[in-house]
Short mmCIF file of C-alpha atoms in Angstrom, two decimals:
data_model
loop_
_atom_site.label_atom_id
_atom_site.label_comp_id
_atom_site.label_asym_id
_atom_site.label_seq_id
_atom_site.Cartn_x
_atom_site.Cartn_y
_atom_site.Cartn_z
CA UNK A 1 257.92 55.53 195.39
CA UNK A 2 255.21 57.14 194.70
CA UNK A 3 252.06 54.36 194.47
CA UNK A 4 248.45 54.59 193.76
CA UNK A 5 245.89 51.94 193.70
CA UNK A 6 243.28 51.36 191.72
CA UNK A 7 240.68 54.31 191.55
CA UNK A 8 237.38 53.08 190.26
CA UNK A 9 234.30 55.44 190.40
CA UNK A 10 230.63 54.16 188.29
CA UNK A 11 229.65 57.94 188.72
CA UNK A 12 232.51 59.60 187.27
CA UNK A 13 233.58 60.15 183.98
CA UNK A 14 237.34 60.30 182.83
CA UNK A 15 237.32 63.90 182.41
CA UNK A 16 235.29 64.26 185.76
CA UNK A 17 238.38 62.10 186.66
CA UNK A 18 240.79 64.20 185.64
CA UNK A 19 239.54 67.36 186.85
CA UNK A 20 238.55 65.81 190.18
CA UNK A 21 243.40 64.49 189.95
CA UNK A 22 243.87 68.09 189.39
CA UNK A 23 241.89 70.61 191.69
CA UNK A 24 243.81 67.87 194.56
CA UNK A 25 247.41 68.99 193.47
CA UNK A 26 246.17 73.19 193.22
CA UNK A 27 244.96 72.83 196.18
CA UNK A 28 248.03 71.74 197.58
CA UNK A 29 250.87 74.21 198.66
CA UNK A 30 253.96 72.71 197.58
CA UNK A 31 254.71 73.24 194.21
CA UNK A 32 253.63 69.88 191.85
CA UNK A 33 255.03 68.90 188.33
CA UNK A 34 254.47 65.52 186.75
CA UNK A 35 255.52 64.59 184.38
CA UNK A 36 254.52 60.72 181.97
CA UNK A 37 257.53 57.92 181.08
CA UNK A 38 258.65 59.70 178.18
CA UNK A 39 259.55 62.77 180.15
CA UNK A 40 256.44 65.53 178.89
CA UNK A 41 255.16 67.31 181.40
CA UNK A 42 251.80 66.43 182.00
CA UNK A 43 250.64 68.62 185.26
CA UNK A 44 251.71 71.99 186.98
CA UNK A 45 250.25 74.13 189.69
CA UNK A 46 249.98 77.73 190.40
CA UNK A 47 252.23 76.63 193.20
CA UNK A 48 255.65 75.99 190.74
CA UNK A 49 255.09 78.29 188.31
CA UNK A 50 255.14 80.80 191.60
CA UNK A 51 258.63 78.92 192.98
CA UNK A 52 260.49 78.40 190.02
CA UNK A 53 259.24 81.11 188.04
CA UNK A 54 258.23 78.43 184.72
CA UNK A 55 255.41 79.40 182.17
CA UNK A 56 251.54 76.79 181.95
CA UNK A 57 253.54 77.28 178.08
CA UNK A 58 255.79 73.71 178.92
CA UNK A 59 252.49 71.93 179.76
CA UNK A 60 252.97 69.06 177.63
CA UNK A 61 256.62 69.85 175.85
CA UNK A 62 260.13 67.86 177.24
CA UNK A 63 260.25 68.58 180.97
CA UNK A 64 264.36 68.84 179.35
CA UNK A 65 263.87 71.23 176.96
CA UNK A 66 262.36 74.04 179.30
CA UNK A 67 264.64 72.93 181.71
CA UNK A 68 267.22 71.37 180.20
CA UNK A 69 269.24 70.47 183.95
CA UNK A 70 265.86 69.20 185.16
CA UNK A 71 266.69 65.98 187.84
CA UNK A 72 263.44 65.12 187.42
CA UNK A 73 264.01 62.92 184.57
CA UNK A 74 266.72 61.01 185.46
CA UNK A 75 263.83 59.12 187.64
CA UNK A 76 262.23 57.48 185.38
CA UNK A 77 265.83 56.12 184.32
CA UNK A 78 267.31 55.59 188.03
CA UNK A 79 263.98 54.74 190.42
CA UNK A 80 265.07 55.75 192.62
CA UNK A 81 263.33 58.69 194.65
CA UNK A 82 265.63 61.64 195.95
CA UNK A 83 264.52 64.32 198.88
CA UNK A 84 265.46 67.40 199.65
CA UNK A 85 267.51 68.36 196.76
CA UNK A 86 268.69 72.22 196.57
CA UNK A 87 268.24 74.31 193.51
CA UNK A 88 269.04 77.30 192.44
CA UNK A 89 267.69 79.45 189.49
CA UNK A 90 268.70 82.48 188.64
CA UNK A 91 267.65 83.99 191.87
CA UNK A 92 264.61 81.65 193.06
CA UNK A 93 265.89 79.12 195.98
CA UNK A 94 264.33 75.84 196.75
CA UNK A 95 264.24 72.66 197.37
CA UNK A 96 262.88 69.56 195.60
CA UNK A 97 261.52 66.18 196.89
CA UNK A 98 261.18 63.46 193.98
CA UNK A 99 259.32 60.61 193.27
CA UNK A 100 258.95 57.85 190.47
CA UNK A 101 254.83 56.97 189.67
CA UNK A 102 254.10 54.05 189.23
CA UNK A 103 250.88 51.67 188.45
CA UNK A 104 250.98 48.16 188.42
CA UNK A 105 253.97 47.22 188.99
CA UNK A 106 256.09 49.76 186.11
CA UNK A 107 256.50 53.13 185.18
CA UNK A 108 254.06 55.36 184.41
CA UNK A 109 255.69 59.24 185.35
CA UNK A 110 257.51 60.84 187.89
CA UNK A 111 256.42 63.79 190.77
CA UNK A 112 258.52 66.77 191.92
CA UNK A 113 257.11 68.48 194.97
CA UNK A 114 259.37 71.46 195.78
CA UNK A 115 259.34 74.58 198.67
CA UNK A 116 260.32 78.02 198.22
CA UNK A 117 263.54 78.68 200.55
CA UNK A 118 261.79 81.35 201.83
CA UNK A 119 259.06 79.20 203.11
CA UNK A 120 261.72 76.95 204.76
CA UNK A 121 263.35 80.21 206.71
CA UNK A 122 260.28 81.20 207.49
CA UNK A 123 259.64 78.00 209.30
CA UNK A 124 262.49 77.49 210.52
CA UNK A 125 263.01 81.14 211.96
CA UNK A 126 259.39 80.72 213.67
CA UNK A 127 260.62 76.99 214.95
CA UNK A 128 263.19 78.70 216.37
CA UNK A 129 261.35 81.78 217.92
CA UNK A 130 259.40 78.73 219.71
CA UNK A 131 262.12 77.02 220.88
CA UNK A 132 263.29 81.12 222.15
CA UNK A 133 260.07 81.05 223.73
CA UNK A 134 260.03 77.80 225.68
CA UNK A 135 264.09 78.06 226.85
CA UNK A 136 263.59 81.42 228.06
CA UNK A 137 260.09 80.10 230.55
CA UNK A 138 261.67 76.93 230.80
CA UNK A 139 264.41 79.89 233.04
CA UNK A 140 261.46 81.97 234.36
CA UNK A 141 260.19 78.61 235.84
CA UNK A 142 263.44 77.05 237.42
CA UNK A 143 263.92 80.32 238.74
CA UNK A 144 259.99 81.63 240.37
CA UNK A 145 260.73 77.48 241.41
CA UNK A 146 264.59 77.58 242.52
CA UNK A 147 266.35 76.70 246.33
CA UNK A 148 267.10 78.99 248.18
CA UNK A 149 269.04 77.41 251.09
CA UNK A 150 271.64 75.02 251.69
CA UNK A 151 272.85 72.72 254.97
CA UNK A 152 275.41 75.35 256.48
CA UNK A 153 271.90 77.57 256.49
CA UNK A 154 270.51 75.45 259.27
CA UNK A 155 271.82 76.79 262.38
CA UNK A 156 272.38 75.15 265.50
CA UNK A 157 274.05 72.68 267.85
CA UNK A 158 271.16 70.75 270.18
CA UNK A 159 271.95 67.18 269.48
CA UNK A 160 268.40 67.20 267.58
CA UNK A 161 268.57 69.29 265.00
CA UNK A 162 272.33 67.50 264.33
CA UNK A 163 271.48 64.62 264.65
CA UNK A 164 268.49 65.72 261.70
CA UNK A 165 270.39 67.09 259.46
CA UNK A 166 273.07 64.70 259.46
CA UNK A 167 270.69 62.29 258.65
CA UNK A 168 269.10 64.27 255.58
CA UNK A 169 272.58 64.56 254.34
CA UNK A 170 273.64 60.73 254.43
CA UNK A 171 270.10 60.29 252.15
CA UNK A 172 270.12 63.14 250.19
CA UNK A 173 271.38 62.06 247.33
CA UNK A 174 269.14 59.29 246.88
CA UNK A 175 265.89 59.17 245.30
CA UNK A 176 263.91 58.16 248.55
CA UNK A 177 260.64 59.87 250.72
CA UNK A 178 261.12 61.14 252.99
CA UNK A 179 258.54 62.46 255.53
CA UNK A 180 259.30 66.33 257.72
CA UNK A 181 257.81 66.35 261.52
CA UNK A 182 258.01 68.94 262.94
CA UNK A 183 255.61 72.04 264.80
CA UNK A 184 254.82 75.12 262.59
CA UNK A 185 258.09 77.53 261.83
CA UNK A 186 260.78 74.47 263.04
CA UNK A 187 261.88 75.20 259.48
CA UNK A 188 260.86 72.36 257.80
CA UNK A 189 261.55 73.95 254.00
CA UNK A 190 264.06 75.19 254.94
CA UNK A 191 265.39 71.27 255.75
CA UNK A 192 263.49 70.23 252.42
CA UNK A 193 265.49 72.75 250.14
CA UNK A 194 268.64 72.05 251.62
CA UNK A 195 268.15 68.20 250.75
CA UNK A 196 267.58 69.09 246.95
CA UNK A 197 270.63 70.89 246.73
CA UNK A 198 272.17 68.68 247.93
CA UNK A 199 271.14 66.07 245.11
CA UNK A 200 272.05 65.80 242.06
CA UNK A 201 268.77 67.67 241.16
CA UNK A 202 270.14 71.00 242.15
CA UNK A 203 269.91 72.45 238.89
CA UNK A 204 266.08 71.64 238.08
CA UNK A 205 263.48 72.82 239.87
CA UNK A 206 261.35 72.83 243.14
CA UNK A 207 258.01 73.08 243.50
CA UNK A 208 257.10 74.19 247.23
CA UNK A 209 252.70 72.80 247.83
CA UNK A 210 251.15 73.89 250.76
CA UNK A 211 248.25 71.43 250.89
CA UNK A 212 246.33 73.68 253.40
CA UNK A 213 246.42 77.08 251.37
CA UNK A 214 244.73 75.38 248.22
CA UNK A 215 241.50 74.14 248.96
CA UNK A 216 240.52 70.45 248.12
CA UNK A 217 238.07 71.74 245.35
CA UNK A 218 241.24 72.93 243.04
CA UNK A 219 244.10 71.22 245.24
CA UNK A 220 243.63 67.57 242.78
CA UNK A 221 243.95 70.08 239.05
CA UNK A 222 246.99 72.03 240.86
CA UNK A 223 248.21 69.29 241.17
CA UNK A 224 247.81 67.33 238.01
CA UNK A 225 246.83 69.84 235.59
CA UNK A 226 243.93 69.21 232.76
CA UNK A 227 243.22 69.11 229.86
CA UNK A 228 240.79 71.24 227.31
CA UNK A 229 238.07 71.67 228.03
CA UNK A 230 237.84 69.28 231.52
CA UNK A 231 235.54 71.35 233.49
CA UNK A 232 233.69 74.39 232.72
CA UNK A 233 236.29 78.01 232.24
CA UNK A 234 238.57 75.48 231.74
CA UNK A 235 241.81 77.00 230.53
CA UNK A 236 241.45 76.74 226.84
CA UNK A 237 244.64 73.81 225.87
CA UNK A 238 244.74 72.49 229.23
CA UNK A 239 247.13 73.67 232.07
CA UNK A 240 250.76 71.31 233.37
CA UNK A 241 250.05 70.72 237.06
CA UNK A 242 252.60 71.06 239.57
CA UNK A 243 254.28 67.70 239.30
CA UNK A 244 255.08 67.88 235.85
CA UNK A 245 256.41 71.86 236.91
CA UNK A 246 259.05 69.92 239.15
CA UNK A 247 259.53 67.23 236.43
CA UNK A 248 263.65 66.11 237.33
CA UNK A 249 263.28 68.29 240.16
CA UNK A 250 261.32 67.89 243.62
CA UNK A 251 257.78 68.92 244.83
CA UNK A 252 257.68 69.35 248.76
CA UNK A 253 253.99 69.10 250.22
CA UNK A 254 253.82 71.06 252.61
CA UNK A 255 251.07 69.98 256.03
CA UNK A 256 249.88 66.54 254.22
CA UNK A 257 248.01 65.68 256.93
CA UNK A 258 245.33 68.20 255.43
CA UNK A 259 244.73 66.64 251.87
CA UNK A 260 242.19 65.29 251.23
CA UNK A 261 241.50 61.47 252.14
CA UNK A 262 239.96 60.46 247.49
CA UNK A 263 243.91 62.36 247.35
CA UNK A 264 245.70 60.40 249.00
CA UNK A 265 244.44 57.73 246.68
CA UNK A 266 245.40 59.57 243.61
CA UNK A 267 249.11 60.58 245.78
CA UNK A 268 249.82 57.08 246.42
CA UNK A 269 249.40 55.66 242.37
CA UNK A 270 252.56 58.51 241.65
CA UNK A 271 253.94 57.26 244.53
CA UNK A 272 254.23 53.39 242.79
CA UNK A 273 254.00 53.81 238.98
CA UNK A 274 256.01 57.05 238.71
CA UNK A 275 252.93 58.36 235.89
CA UNK A 276 250.18 60.91 236.69
CA UNK A 277 246.78 61.48 234.93
CA UNK A 278 245.12 65.25 234.18
CA UNK A 279 242.11 66.08 234.76
CA UNK A 280 239.62 64.97 232.03
CA UNK A 281 241.55 63.25 230.44
CA UNK A 282 242.28 59.52 230.46
CA UNK A 283 246.13 59.24 229.41
CA UNK A 284 249.04 59.45 232.22
CA UNK A 285 252.28 60.79 231.70
CA UNK A 286 255.53 59.72 233.13
CA UNK A 287 257.34 61.96 235.43
CA UNK A 288 260.78 61.43 237.62
CA UNK A 289 259.67 63.99 240.85
CA UNK A 290 261.04 62.98 244.43
CA UNK A 291 258.50 64.01 246.97
CA UNK A 292 258.82 64.80 250.28
CA UNK A 293 256.02 65.52 253.01
CA UNK A 294 256.17 67.34 255.42
CA UNK A 295 253.36 67.92 258.24
CA UNK A 296 252.89 69.51 261.92
CA UNK A 297 250.56 66.93 262.56
CA UNK A 298 250.34 63.41 263.81
CA UNK A 299 249.89 60.73 260.94
CA UNK A 300 249.59 58.20 262.76
CA UNK A 301 246.53 59.50 264.82
CA UNK A 302 245.47 60.28 261.51
CA UNK A 303 245.61 56.82 260.64
CA UNK A 304 243.19 55.18 263.27
CA UNK A 305 240.97 58.36 263.05
CA UNK A 306 241.11 57.28 258.91
CA UNK A 307 241.57 60.65 258.11
CA UNK A 308 245.17 59.99 256.41
CA UNK A 309 246.11 56.65 254.67
CA UNK A 310 248.04 53.94 256.03
CA UNK A 311 249.74 52.67 252.87
CA UNK A 312 250.14 56.28 251.97
CA UNK A 313 251.79 56.81 255.05
CA UNK A 314 254.54 53.80 254.35
CA UNK A 315 255.38 55.15 251.39
CA UNK A 316 256.03 58.84 252.37
CA UNK A 317 257.47 57.86 255.70
CA UNK A 318 260.36 55.75 254.48
CA UNK A 319 262.95 58.02 255.81
CA UNK A 320 262.08 60.44 258.68
CA UNK A 321 263.06 63.89 259.75
CA UNK A 322 261.97 65.44 262.86
CA UNK A 323 262.90 68.91 263.72
CA UNK A 324 262.58 69.25 266.88
CA UNK A 325 260.73 72.60 268.18
CA UNK A 326 262.45 75.92 269.14
CA UNK A 327 261.89 75.63 272.64
CA UNK A 328 263.85 72.36 272.94
CA UNK A 329 266.91 73.78 271.50
CA UNK A 330 267.07 77.19 273.38
CA UNK A 331 270.59 77.33 273.94
CA UNK A 332 270.56 78.41 270.11
CA UNK A 333 268.62 81.59 270.21
CA UNK A 334 271.88 83.03 270.66
CA UNK A 335 273.18 82.26 267.41
CA UNK A 336 269.66 82.06 265.41
CA UNK A 337 269.67 85.99 266.29
CA UNK A 338 272.82 86.97 265.35
CA UNK A 339 272.70 85.16 261.94
CA UNK A 340 268.97 87.02 261.92
CA UNK A 341 270.19 90.34 262.30
CA UNK A 342 272.91 89.45 260.00
CA UNK A 343 270.12 88.56 257.42
CA UNK A 344 268.14 92.07 258.23
CA UNK A 345 270.41 94.19 257.95
CA UNK A 346 270.59 93.31 254.06
CA UNK A 347 266.86 92.15 254.26
CA UNK A 348 265.44 95.35 254.96
CA UNK A 349 268.14 97.56 253.90
CA UNK A 350 267.84 99.46 256.80
CA UNK A 351 270.83 102.29 256.83
CA UNK A 352 270.60 103.65 260.62
CA UNK A 353 271.23 100.10 261.32
CA UNK A 354 274.78 100.13 262.40
CA UNK A 355 277.41 97.40 262.16
CA UNK A 356 277.87 96.11 265.41
CA UNK A 357 274.20 95.36 265.56
CA UNK A 358 273.40 93.57 268.74
CA UNK A 359 271.36 92.56 271.45
CA UNK A 360 272.16 92.95 275.32
CA UNK A 361 272.68 89.91 278.21
CA UNK A 362 269.30 90.95 279.53
CA UNK A 363 266.96 90.85 276.39
CA UNK A 364 269.14 87.27 275.14
CA UNK A 365 267.84 85.63 278.59
CA UNK A 366 264.60 87.16 278.03
CA UNK A 367 264.69 84.99 274.44
CA UNK A 368 266.27 81.66 276.31
CA UNK A 369 263.23 82.43 279.01
CA UNK A 370 260.33 82.90 275.73
CA UNK A 371 258.16 79.52 275.06
CA UNK A 372 258.44 80.64 270.95
CA UNK A 373 254.56 78.77 270.46
CA UNK A 374 255.89 80.14 266.59
CA UNK A 375 258.95 78.76 266.60
CA UNK A 376 262.39 79.39 264.37
CA UNK A 377 259.59 81.51 262.18
CA UNK A 378 258.24 83.97 265.41
CA UNK A 379 261.73 84.32 266.47
CA UNK A 380 262.83 86.12 263.04
CA UNK A 381 259.62 88.29 263.33
CA UNK A 382 260.32 88.75 266.89
CA UNK A 383 263.88 90.80 265.61
CA UNK A 384 262.58 91.62 262.34
CA UNK A 385 259.69 94.30 264.74
CA UNK A 386 263.24 95.50 266.86
CA UNK A 387 265.22 95.68 264.06
CA UNK A 388 263.14 98.51 262.91
CA UNK A 389 262.61 99.89 265.99
CA UNK A 390 265.98 100.58 267.93
CA UNK A 391 268.04 103.96 267.67
CA UNK A 392 270.87 102.59 269.24
CA UNK A 393 273.42 99.92 268.72
CA UNK A 394 271.81 97.50 270.62
CA UNK A 395 268.63 95.79 270.52
CA UNK A 396 266.88 95.96 274.41
CA UNK A 397 262.77 94.21 275.20
CA UNK A 398 262.01 97.73 275.26
CA UNK A 399 262.50 97.23 271.50
CA UNK A 400 260.87 93.77 271.48
CA UNK A 401 256.73 93.79 270.68
CA UNK A 402 254.83 95.32 272.52
CA UNK A 403 252.67 92.01 272.53
CA UNK A 404 255.98 89.71 273.86
CA UNK A 405 257.17 91.41 276.26
CA UNK A 406 253.66 92.03 278.16
CA UNK A 407 253.24 88.14 278.49
CA UNK A 408 256.93 88.95 281.00
CA UNK A 409 255.16 91.42 283.17
CA UNK A 410 252.00 89.27 284.43
CA UNK A 411 249.94 88.75 281.96
CA UNK A 412 246.45 88.80 283.01
CA UNK A 413 245.32 85.42 282.17
CA UNK A 414 248.17 83.48 284.09
CA UNK A 415 247.39 85.17 286.86
CA UNK A 416 246.15 82.22 288.88
CA UNK A 417 246.76 80.98 292.28
CA UNK A 418 247.19 76.69 291.68
CA UNK A 419 244.13 75.37 291.27
CA UNK A 420 242.45 78.01 290.18
CA UNK A 421 242.78 76.58 286.38
CA UNK A 422 243.47 73.78 285.11
CA UNK A 423 246.75 74.45 283.04
CA UNK A 424 245.09 73.34 279.29
CA UNK A 425 242.89 76.26 280.36
CA UNK A 426 245.26 78.95 281.59
CA UNK A 427 247.19 78.60 278.18
CA UNK A 428 244.25 78.75 275.48
CA UNK A 429 243.63 81.15 277.33
CA UNK A 430 246.61 82.81 277.10
CA UNK A 431 246.76 82.58 273.61
CA UNK A 432 243.44 83.94 272.44
CA UNK A 433 244.08 86.70 274.37
CA UNK A 434 247.72 87.06 272.62
CA UNK A 435 245.25 86.07 269.49
CA UNK A 436 243.37 88.82 269.75
CA UNK A 437 246.22 91.82 271.41
CA UNK A 438 248.17 91.15 267.96
CA UNK A 439 245.18 91.27 265.52
CA UNK A 440 244.12 95.27 267.28
CA UNK A 441 247.41 95.50 266.40
CA UNK A 442 247.51 94.15 262.37
CA UNK A 443 244.31 95.16 261.90
CA UNK A 444 240.67 93.07 259.93
CA UNK A 445 241.29 93.31 256.20
CA UNK A 446 242.96 89.99 253.72
CA UNK A 447 246.78 91.68 253.81
CA UNK A 448 246.65 91.86 257.62
CA UNK A 449 245.45 88.22 258.65
CA UNK A 450 249.56 87.46 256.60
CA UNK A 451 251.17 89.91 258.57
CA UNK A 452 249.22 88.64 262.07
CA UNK A 453 249.99 84.89 261.07
CA UNK A 454 253.67 86.46 260.45
CA UNK A 455 253.64 87.37 263.58
CA UNK A 456 252.08 84.73 265.06
CA UNK A 457 255.17 82.71 263.76
CA UNK A 458 252.87 80.13 262.16
CA UNK A 459 250.81 79.32 259.17
CA UNK A 460 247.48 81.39 257.28
CA UNK A 461 245.95 77.88 257.62
CA UNK A 462 246.94 77.54 261.58
CA UNK A 463 245.52 81.36 262.34
CA UNK A 464 242.27 80.13 260.86
CA UNK A 465 242.10 77.06 262.22
CA UNK A 466 243.23 79.09 265.69
CA UNK A 467 240.55 81.60 265.50
CA UNK A 468 237.30 79.14 264.67
CA UNK A 469 239.09 76.91 267.95
CA UNK A 470 239.12 80.32 269.58
CA UNK A 471 235.29 82.00 268.74
CA UNK A 472 237.28 85.07 267.11
CA UNK A 473 235.66 86.80 264.60
CA UNK A 474 238.17 88.23 261.91
#
């Protein structure tokens, strides 16, 4: 029922007030018709005439006279509000809302508000298009943030590795936070993806974030998003953060040890409250995200140096998975090499690679004698390189990267007699020479840096740290 409060003005005459109300009705985009308590048409706006095809001649006459099938007069009798009534007059279709007009508890008339079905259809089409676009964006996001690996793809019989897999499979179905530790290149993200694919969230996004690769000043807005006008050059309307993208799924925070101390406090609140706040906004948004973190650093030592929050460590380290380095599970190298060879044929699309692609025993023995500072990632890079170089049916030592075989002969950096140099110094010099040789091979451009990091089996952030430590200009 439409109610009018007492409208009193001291500066408008009655005539002016009527004109004022008419102007309001005429400005409405929907069709409006008003009858008095006797059913006489007192007011119509242009949109009503346009929708129904009526003429202004109906004003001042009984509504039933100009429109015999009109339902509005019945509203005067039963005082009921009618919503969404379908009406059709000749070739015109529209929907109508009707309500009595009450002043001081007395029915003084009734109002009809109508909208053309053409307009309704247009709005429905626009809504459907937006819905379809949203669905497409959701599918695109899910395809971008999709976990590809399962536990079946974690290869090895090493006791430490099998124990890590066993624990991971047990906790995959829970929502407990997991901290994966291990050196760069051991396969920490592979474990994270396998856990996600074994969980109830497997059909939801898996969002990986390398905390070391994003500048600290940008990491907060990347993780939590930002509101409209949060800072200079901010995207209009704001931006959704990675935590919101991962809603109902899993977020993988790699290199968590490189996250700034201040941002760690905000991450702790997410773990405690399951809420995030976009940069520049005051309201919080509830999220349902499983957090898997990983690091190659000793977080306990970082806690002692006040570089990592102890309370955050306890929250993240509910379940700890340690992935052993490749040098501690060299018995797995033959099986890993075989798996890498199979993927090389598929992923590199090497037409010249025969189906019985193999590695001879001497080469396998050499691979097992190497220490693999870059772990499985470095092993894969070496085998992929050899796959491109081989012309026969078996990979041999000469097909491996020169930088690797040079170390096999007798690198000058390690040609020292016992007592000439401390072991740590000799290893540091060997690593420096190894990096410099790789740089000479690939070059010094921006893209070349990525190639160097891949060849060394380390992340780009780790490469920068080593360049700085060894004072290598790149």
